[in-house]
mmCIF file of C-alpha atoms in Angstrom:
data_model
loop_
_atom_site.group_PDB
_atom_site.id
_atom_site.type_symbol
_atom_site.label_atom_id
_atom_site.label_comp_id
_atom_site.label_asym_id
_atom_site.label_seq_id
_atom_site.Cartn_x
_atom_site.Cartn_y
_atom_site.Cartn_z
ATOM 1 C CA MET A 1 104.820 66.537 79.482
ATOM 2 C CA ALA A 2 103.665 65.387 76.092
ATOM 3 C CA GLY A 3 102.127 62.090 75.038
ATOM 4 C CA SER A 4 100.135 60.334 72.381
ATOM 5 C CA LYS A 5 96.804 59.948 74.176
ATOM 6 C CA GLY A 6 93.849 62.265 73.974
ATOM 7 C CA ALA A 7 94.187 65.704 75.497
ATOM 8 C CA ALA A 8 92.825 66.277 78.969
ATOM 9 C CA VAL A 9 89.421 67.851 79.408
ATOM 10 C CA SER A 10 89.509 71.579 80.083
ATOM 11 C CA VAL A 11 88.402 72.745 83.513
ATOM 12 C CA ARG A 12 85.842 75.527 83.555
ATOM 13 C CA GLY A 13 87.437 78.810 84.522
ATOM 14 C CA PHE A 14 90.979 77.633 83.853
ATOM 15 C CA PHE A 15 93.413 80.170 82.408
ATOM 16 C CA LEU A 16 93.657 78.428 79.007
ATOM 17 C CA PRO A 17 91.696 75.544 77.467
ATOM 18 C CA VAL A 18 93.904 72.476 77.878
ATOM 19 C CA LYS A 19 93.261 71.265 74.300
ATOM 20 C CA VAL A 20 94.394 74.587 72.889
ATOM 21 C CA LEU A 21 97.410 74.599 75.180
ATOM 22 C CA SER A 22 98.303 71.083 74.023
ATOM 23 C CA ARG A 23 98.251 72.058 70.349
ATOM 24 C CA VAL A 24 100.249 75.231 70.942
ATOM 25 C CA PHE A 25 102.858 73.264 72.867
ATOM 26 C CA ARG A 26 103.035 70.667 70.082
ATOM 27 C CA GLY A 27 103.560 73.386 67.479
ATOM 28 C CA LYS A 28 106.285 75.107 69.518
ATOM 29 C CA PHE A 29 108.032 71.808 70.248
ATOM 30 C CA VAL A 30 107.996 70.648 66.629
ATOM 31 C CA ALA A 31 109.207 74.069 65.429
ATOM 32 C CA ALA A 32 112.158 73.782 67.818
ATOM 33 C CA LEU A 33 112.872 70.257 66.516
ATOM 34 C CA ARG A 34 112.887 71.479 62.919
ATOM 35 C CA ARG A 35 115.190 74.345 63.802
ATOM 36 C CA ALA A 36 117.615 72.047 65.609
ATOM 37 C CA TYR A 37 117.559 69.581 62.667
ATOM 38 C CA THR A 38 118.319 72.332 60.175
ATOM 39 C CA ARG A 39 121.262 73.520 62.302
ATOM 40 C CA ASP A 40 122.517 69.937 62.731
ATOM 41 C CA GLN A 41 122.142 70.183 66.505
ATOM 42 C CA LEU A 42 120.340 66.865 67.024
ATOM 43 C CA ASP A 43 122.286 63.790 68.100
ATOM 44 C CA LEU A 44 120.645 61.263 65.786
ATOM 45 C CA ALA A 45 122.227 57.944 66.706
ATOM 46 C CA GLY A 46 121.134 54.455 67.598
ATOM 47 C CA GLY A 47 117.417 54.020 67.095
ATOM 48 C CA THR A 48 117.057 57.501 65.587
ATOM 49 C CA GLU A 49 119.930 57.248 63.106
ATOM 50 C CA ASP A 50 117.544 56.616 60.184
ATOM 51 C CA LEU A 51 116.141 60.136 60.723
ATOM 52 C CA ARG A 52 119.297 61.536 59.183
ATOM 53 C CA ASP A 53 117.593 60.822 55.847
ATOM 54 C CA PRO A 54 115.521 63.942 55.007
ATOM 55 C CA ALA A 55 112.598 61.899 53.666
ATOM 56 C CA ARG A 56 112.340 59.863 56.872
ATOM 57 C CA TRP A 57 112.715 63.008 58.950
ATOM 58 C CA HIS A 58 109.825 64.781 57.223
ATOM 59 C CA ALA A 59 107.656 61.660 57.552
ATOM 60 C CA PHE A 60 108.450 61.550 61.270
ATOM 61 C CA ILE A 61 107.542 65.213 61.725
ATOM 62 C CA ASP A 62 104.272 64.819 59.820
ATOM 63 C CA ALA A 63 103.325 61.857 62.025
ATOM 64 C CA LEU A 64 103.616 64.025 65.131
ATOM 65 C CA PHE A 65 100.580 66.021 64.027
ATOM 66 C CA GLN A 66 98.416 62.930 63.574
ATOM 67 C CA THR A 67 97.959 62.395 67.312
ATOM 68 C CA ASP A 68 96.874 64.724 70.104
ATOM 69 C CA TRP A 69 99.519 65.562 72.664
ATOM 70 C CA VAL A 70 98.822 65.718 76.382
ATOM 71 C CA VAL A 71 100.046 68.755 78.290
ATOM 72 C CA TYR A 72 100.009 68.401 82.053
ATOM 73 C CA ALA A 73 98.136 71.391 83.442
ATOM 74 C CA LYS A 74 96.578 72.038 86.817
ATOM 75 C CA PRO A 75 94.924 74.998 88.554
ATOM 76 C CA ALA A 76 97.142 77.659 90.095
ATOM 77 C CA PHE A 77 98.147 77.681 93.740
ATOM 78 C CA GLY A 78 95.468 78.684 96.205
ATOM 79 C CA GLY A 79 96.689 82.173 96.974
ATOM 80 C CA ALA A 80 99.891 83.889 98.022
ATOM 81 C CA SER A 81 100.229 81.930 101.271
ATOM 82 C CA ALA A 82 100.222 78.618 99.386
ATOM 83 C CA VAL A 83 102.929 79.881 97.011
ATOM 84 C CA LEU A 84 104.999 81.051 99.978
ATOM 85 C CA ARG A 85 104.717 77.663 101.690
ATOM 86 C CA TYR A 86 105.739 75.892 98.481
ATOM 87 C CA LEU A 87 108.758 78.112 97.805
ATOM 88 C CA GLY A 88 109.757 78.023 101.457
ATOM 89 C CA ARG A 89 110.633 74.343 101.129
ATOM 90 C CA TYR A 90 113.369 75.208 98.639
ATOM 91 C CA THR A 91 114.887 78.345 100.155
ATOM 92 C CA HIS A 92 116.258 76.762 103.329
ATOM 93 C CA ARG A 93 116.526 73.042 102.588
ATOM 94 C CA VAL A 94 118.040 70.765 99.985
ATOM 95 C CA ALA A 95 115.947 68.506 97.772
ATOM 96 C CA ILE A 96 116.238 65.569 100.175
ATOM 97 C CA SER A 97 117.684 65.469 103.684
ATOM 98 C CA ASN A 98 120.119 62.825 104.890
ATOM 99 C CA HIS A 99 117.689 61.038 107.209
ATOM 100 C CA ARG A 100 115.355 60.274 104.283
ATOM 101 C CA ARG A 101 118.033 58.265 102.464
ATOM 102 C CA LEU A 102 117.666 54.765 103.867
ATOM 103 C CA ALA A 103 120.024 52.550 101.844
ATOM 104 C CA PHE A 104 122.474 52.430 98.945
ATOM 105 C CA ASP A 105 123.864 49.147 97.604
ATOM 106 C CA GLY A 106 126.143 50.673 94.975
ATOM 107 C CA ASP A 107 123.540 50.541 92.203
ATOM 108 C CA HIS A 108 120.225 51.567 93.796
ATOM 109 C CA VAL A 109 119.116 54.191 96.294
ATOM 110 C CA THR A 110 116.245 53.600 98.721
ATOM 111 C CA PHE A 111 114.684 56.666 100.314
ATOM 112 C CA GLN A 112 111.581 57.746 102.177
ATOM 113 C CA TRP A 113 108.906 60.018 100.733
ATOM 114 C CA LYS A 114 105.602 61.474 101.894
ATOM 115 C CA ASP A 115 102.446 60.454 100.042
ATOM 116 C CA TYR A 116 100.354 63.628 100.162
ATOM 117 C CA ALA A 117 97.534 61.935 98.250
ATOM 118 C CA HIS A 118 97.004 59.425 101.092
ATOM 119 C CA HIS A 119 97.058 61.493 104.271
ATOM 120 C CA ASP A 120 100.827 62.158 104.273
ATOM 121 C CA GLN A 121 101.756 58.511 104.751
ATOM 122 C CA ARG A 122 105.477 57.707 104.830
ATOM 123 C CA ARG A 123 106.490 55.371 102.013
ATOM 124 C CA THR A 124 109.764 54.088 100.577
ATOM 125 C CA MET A 125 110.984 54.115 96.986
ATOM 126 C CA THR A 126 113.989 52.500 95.320
ATOM 127 C CA LEU A 127 115.567 54.029 92.208
ATOM 128 C CA SER A 128 118.693 53.376 90.236
ATOM 129 C CA ALA A 129 121.579 55.639 91.178
ATOM 130 C CA MET A 130 121.426 57.441 87.825
ATOM 131 C CA GLU A 131 117.674 58.074 88.092
ATOM 132 C CA PHE A 132 118.072 59.281 91.675
ATOM 133 C CA LEU A 133 120.786 61.728 90.587
ATOM 134 C CA ARG A 134 118.682 62.865 87.605
ATOM 135 C CA ARG A 135 115.830 63.816 89.917
ATOM 136 C CA PHE A 136 118.149 65.385 92.456
ATOM 137 C CA VAL A 137 119.909 67.725 90.010
ATOM 138 C CA GLN A 138 116.544 69.099 88.892
ATOM 139 C CA HIS A 139 116.514 70.958 92.230
ATOM 140 C CA ILE A 140 119.868 72.658 91.667
ATOM 141 C CA LEU A 141 119.304 76.396 91.398
ATOM 142 C CA PRO A 142 120.232 78.159 88.130
ATOM 143 C CA ARG A 143 123.314 80.354 87.985
ATOM 144 C CA GLY A 144 122.784 83.600 89.835
ATOM 145 C CA PHE A 145 120.308 82.154 92.371
ATOM 146 C CA VAL A 146 121.380 81.220 95.890
ATOM 147 C CA ARG A 147 119.638 79.630 98.825
ATOM 148 C CA ILE A 148 118.933 81.702 101.897
ATOM 149 C CA ARG A 149 121.820 81.605 104.350
ATOM 150 C CA GLN A 150 121.872 82.900 107.909
ATOM 151 C CA SER A 151 123.866 86.064 108.552
ATOM 152 C CA GLY A 152 124.816 88.215 111.498
ATOM 153 C CA PHE A 153 125.004 86.414 114.841
ATOM 154 C CA LEU A 154 123.400 83.347 113.223
ATOM 155 C CA ALA A 155 126.150 82.943 110.595
ATOM 156 C CA ASN A 156 127.749 79.507 110.601
ATOM 157 C CA THR A 157 131.223 80.799 111.499
ATOM 158 C CA CYS A 158 130.173 82.423 114.778
ATOM 159 C CA ARG A 159 126.687 81.157 115.593
ATOM 160 C CA THR A 160 127.579 78.899 118.544
ATOM 161 C CA ALA A 161 129.647 81.488 120.411
ATOM 162 C CA ARG A 162 127.339 84.449 119.754
ATOM 163 C CA VAL A 163 124.100 82.619 120.530
ATOM 164 C CA THR A 164 125.657 81.475 123.819
ATOM 165 C CA LEU A 165 126.666 85.075 124.586
ATOM 166 C CA ALA A 166 123.191 86.372 123.684
ATOM 167 C CA ARG A 167 121.518 83.848 125.977
ATOM 168 C CA THR A 168 123.888 84.787 128.780
ATOM 169 C CA LEU A 169 123.171 88.500 128.367
ATOM 170 C CA LEU A 170 119.425 87.917 128.106
ATOM 171 C CA GLY A 171 119.556 85.835 131.271
ATOM 172 C CA ALA A 172 121.397 88.633 133.075
ATOM 173 C CA ALA A 173 118.871 91.179 131.795
ATOM 174 C CA ARG A 174 115.956 89.082 133.087
ATOM 175 C CA THR A 175 117.651 88.822 136.483
ATOM 176 C CA THR A 176 118.156 92.602 136.638
ATOM 177 C CA ILE A 177 114.539 93.309 135.709
ATOM 178 C CA ALA A 178 113.212 90.738 138.168
ATOM 179 C CA THR A 179 115.352 92.180 140.979
ATOM 180 C CA ALA A 180 114.232 95.736 140.222
ATOM 181 C CA SER A 181 110.558 94.749 140.202
ATOM 182 C CA THR A 182 110.787 93.253 143.694
ATOM 183 C CA THR A 183 112.160 96.438 145.241
ATOM 184 C CA SER A 184 110.074 99.472 146.158
ATOM 185 C CA GLU A 185 112.481 101.849 144.471
ATOM 186 C CA ALA A 186 112.111 102.527 140.764
ATOM 187 C CA PRO A 187 115.164 101.740 138.607
ATOM 188 C CA THR A 188 117.391 104.778 138.280
ATOM 189 C CA VAL A 189 118.720 103.888 134.838
ATOM 190 C CA ASN A 190 116.624 102.900 131.844
ATOM 191 C CA THR A 191 118.094 100.003 129.920
ATOM 192 C CA TRP A 192 116.553 101.264 126.663
ATOM 193 C CA ALA A 193 115.143 104.756 126.281
ATOM 194 C CA CYS A 194 113.279 106.340 123.398
ATOM 195 C CA PRO A 195 115.688 108.644 121.511
ATOM 196 C CA ARG A 196 112.941 111.295 121.126
ATOM 197 C CA CYS A 197 111.021 111.511 124.417
ATOM 198 C CA GLY A 198 113.361 109.614 126.747
ATOM 199 C CA ALA A 199 110.637 107.237 127.988
ATOM 200 C CA THR A 200 111.392 103.577 128.620
ATOM 201 C CA MET A 201 110.927 101.426 125.533
ATOM 202 C CA ILE A 202 108.616 98.466 126.008
ATOM 203 C CA LEU A 203 109.206 95.339 123.959
ATOM 204 C CA GLY A 204 106.035 93.884 122.501
ATOM 205 C CA PRO A 205 105.320 90.550 120.806
ATOM 206 C CA ILE A 206 106.929 89.694 117.471
ATOM 207 C CA LEU A 207 104.203 89.982 114.841
ATOM 208 C CA SER A 208 104.026 88.126 111.551
ATOM 209 C CA ALA A 209 103.506 89.893 108.231
ATOM 210 C CA LEU A 210 99.865 88.762 108.198
ATOM 211 C CA GLN A 211 99.264 90.175 111.681
ATOM 212 C CA LEU A 212 100.865 93.475 110.721
ATOM 213 C CA THR A 213 98.457 93.883 107.802
ATOM 214 C CA THR A 214 95.448 93.496 110.123
ATOM 215 C CA ILE A 215 96.564 96.113 112.660
ATOM 216 C CA THR A 216 94.912 99.539 112.494
ATOM 217 C CA PHE A 217 97.308 102.266 113.526
ATOM 218 C CA GLY A 218 95.798 105.427 115.039
ATOM 219 C CA PHE A 219 97.494 108.806 114.897
ATOM 220 C CA ASP A 220 96.704 111.911 116.915
ATOM 221 C CA THR A 221 96.386 114.757 114.399
ATOM 222 C CA SER A 222 95.259 117.403 116.892
#
């Protein structure tokens, strides 16, 4: 997220100028570093062990302000539908499905990915097992958040039996309706009647949320 090269050029109309955002991020990050150092919460070992010396630590902190940091920023999603499509990938599926994992030799994982920048071409990538796991755990939901699970007749514990029963009943209902339509006599019993007027209920098409918002409902106020 941060680097030592020049800050990116701000895009006209963007929420915040990228240069300003970069400097604010640098200030917040360094302030958090100073706070953690004061509370002895930093694990200064190996190549950073010399920073235990206060003089070296202050010199290191001062050097951070001598270069511009780069903050990765991009325009917002293109509307609510784009946000919904993006979030929808994470509500029902895991970070990577089994069929995309191609090989594992004990040390490296080879998997397939889609290159959206080049017309959704399928490509392969090989990562060390630790790097693969690091990327995978970034998709684990925080405590208190759960993925969408099916319920009712689609619940995992009873889905097979109840879906089979529903298809059987729907098949019987279609047969009954087809038989009644071929006879000259009207059906004597309504399979589903309106609880208010008693008329036969007619099932219409299943509409999406977008279609519902475009429908104009008329009411008789006479």
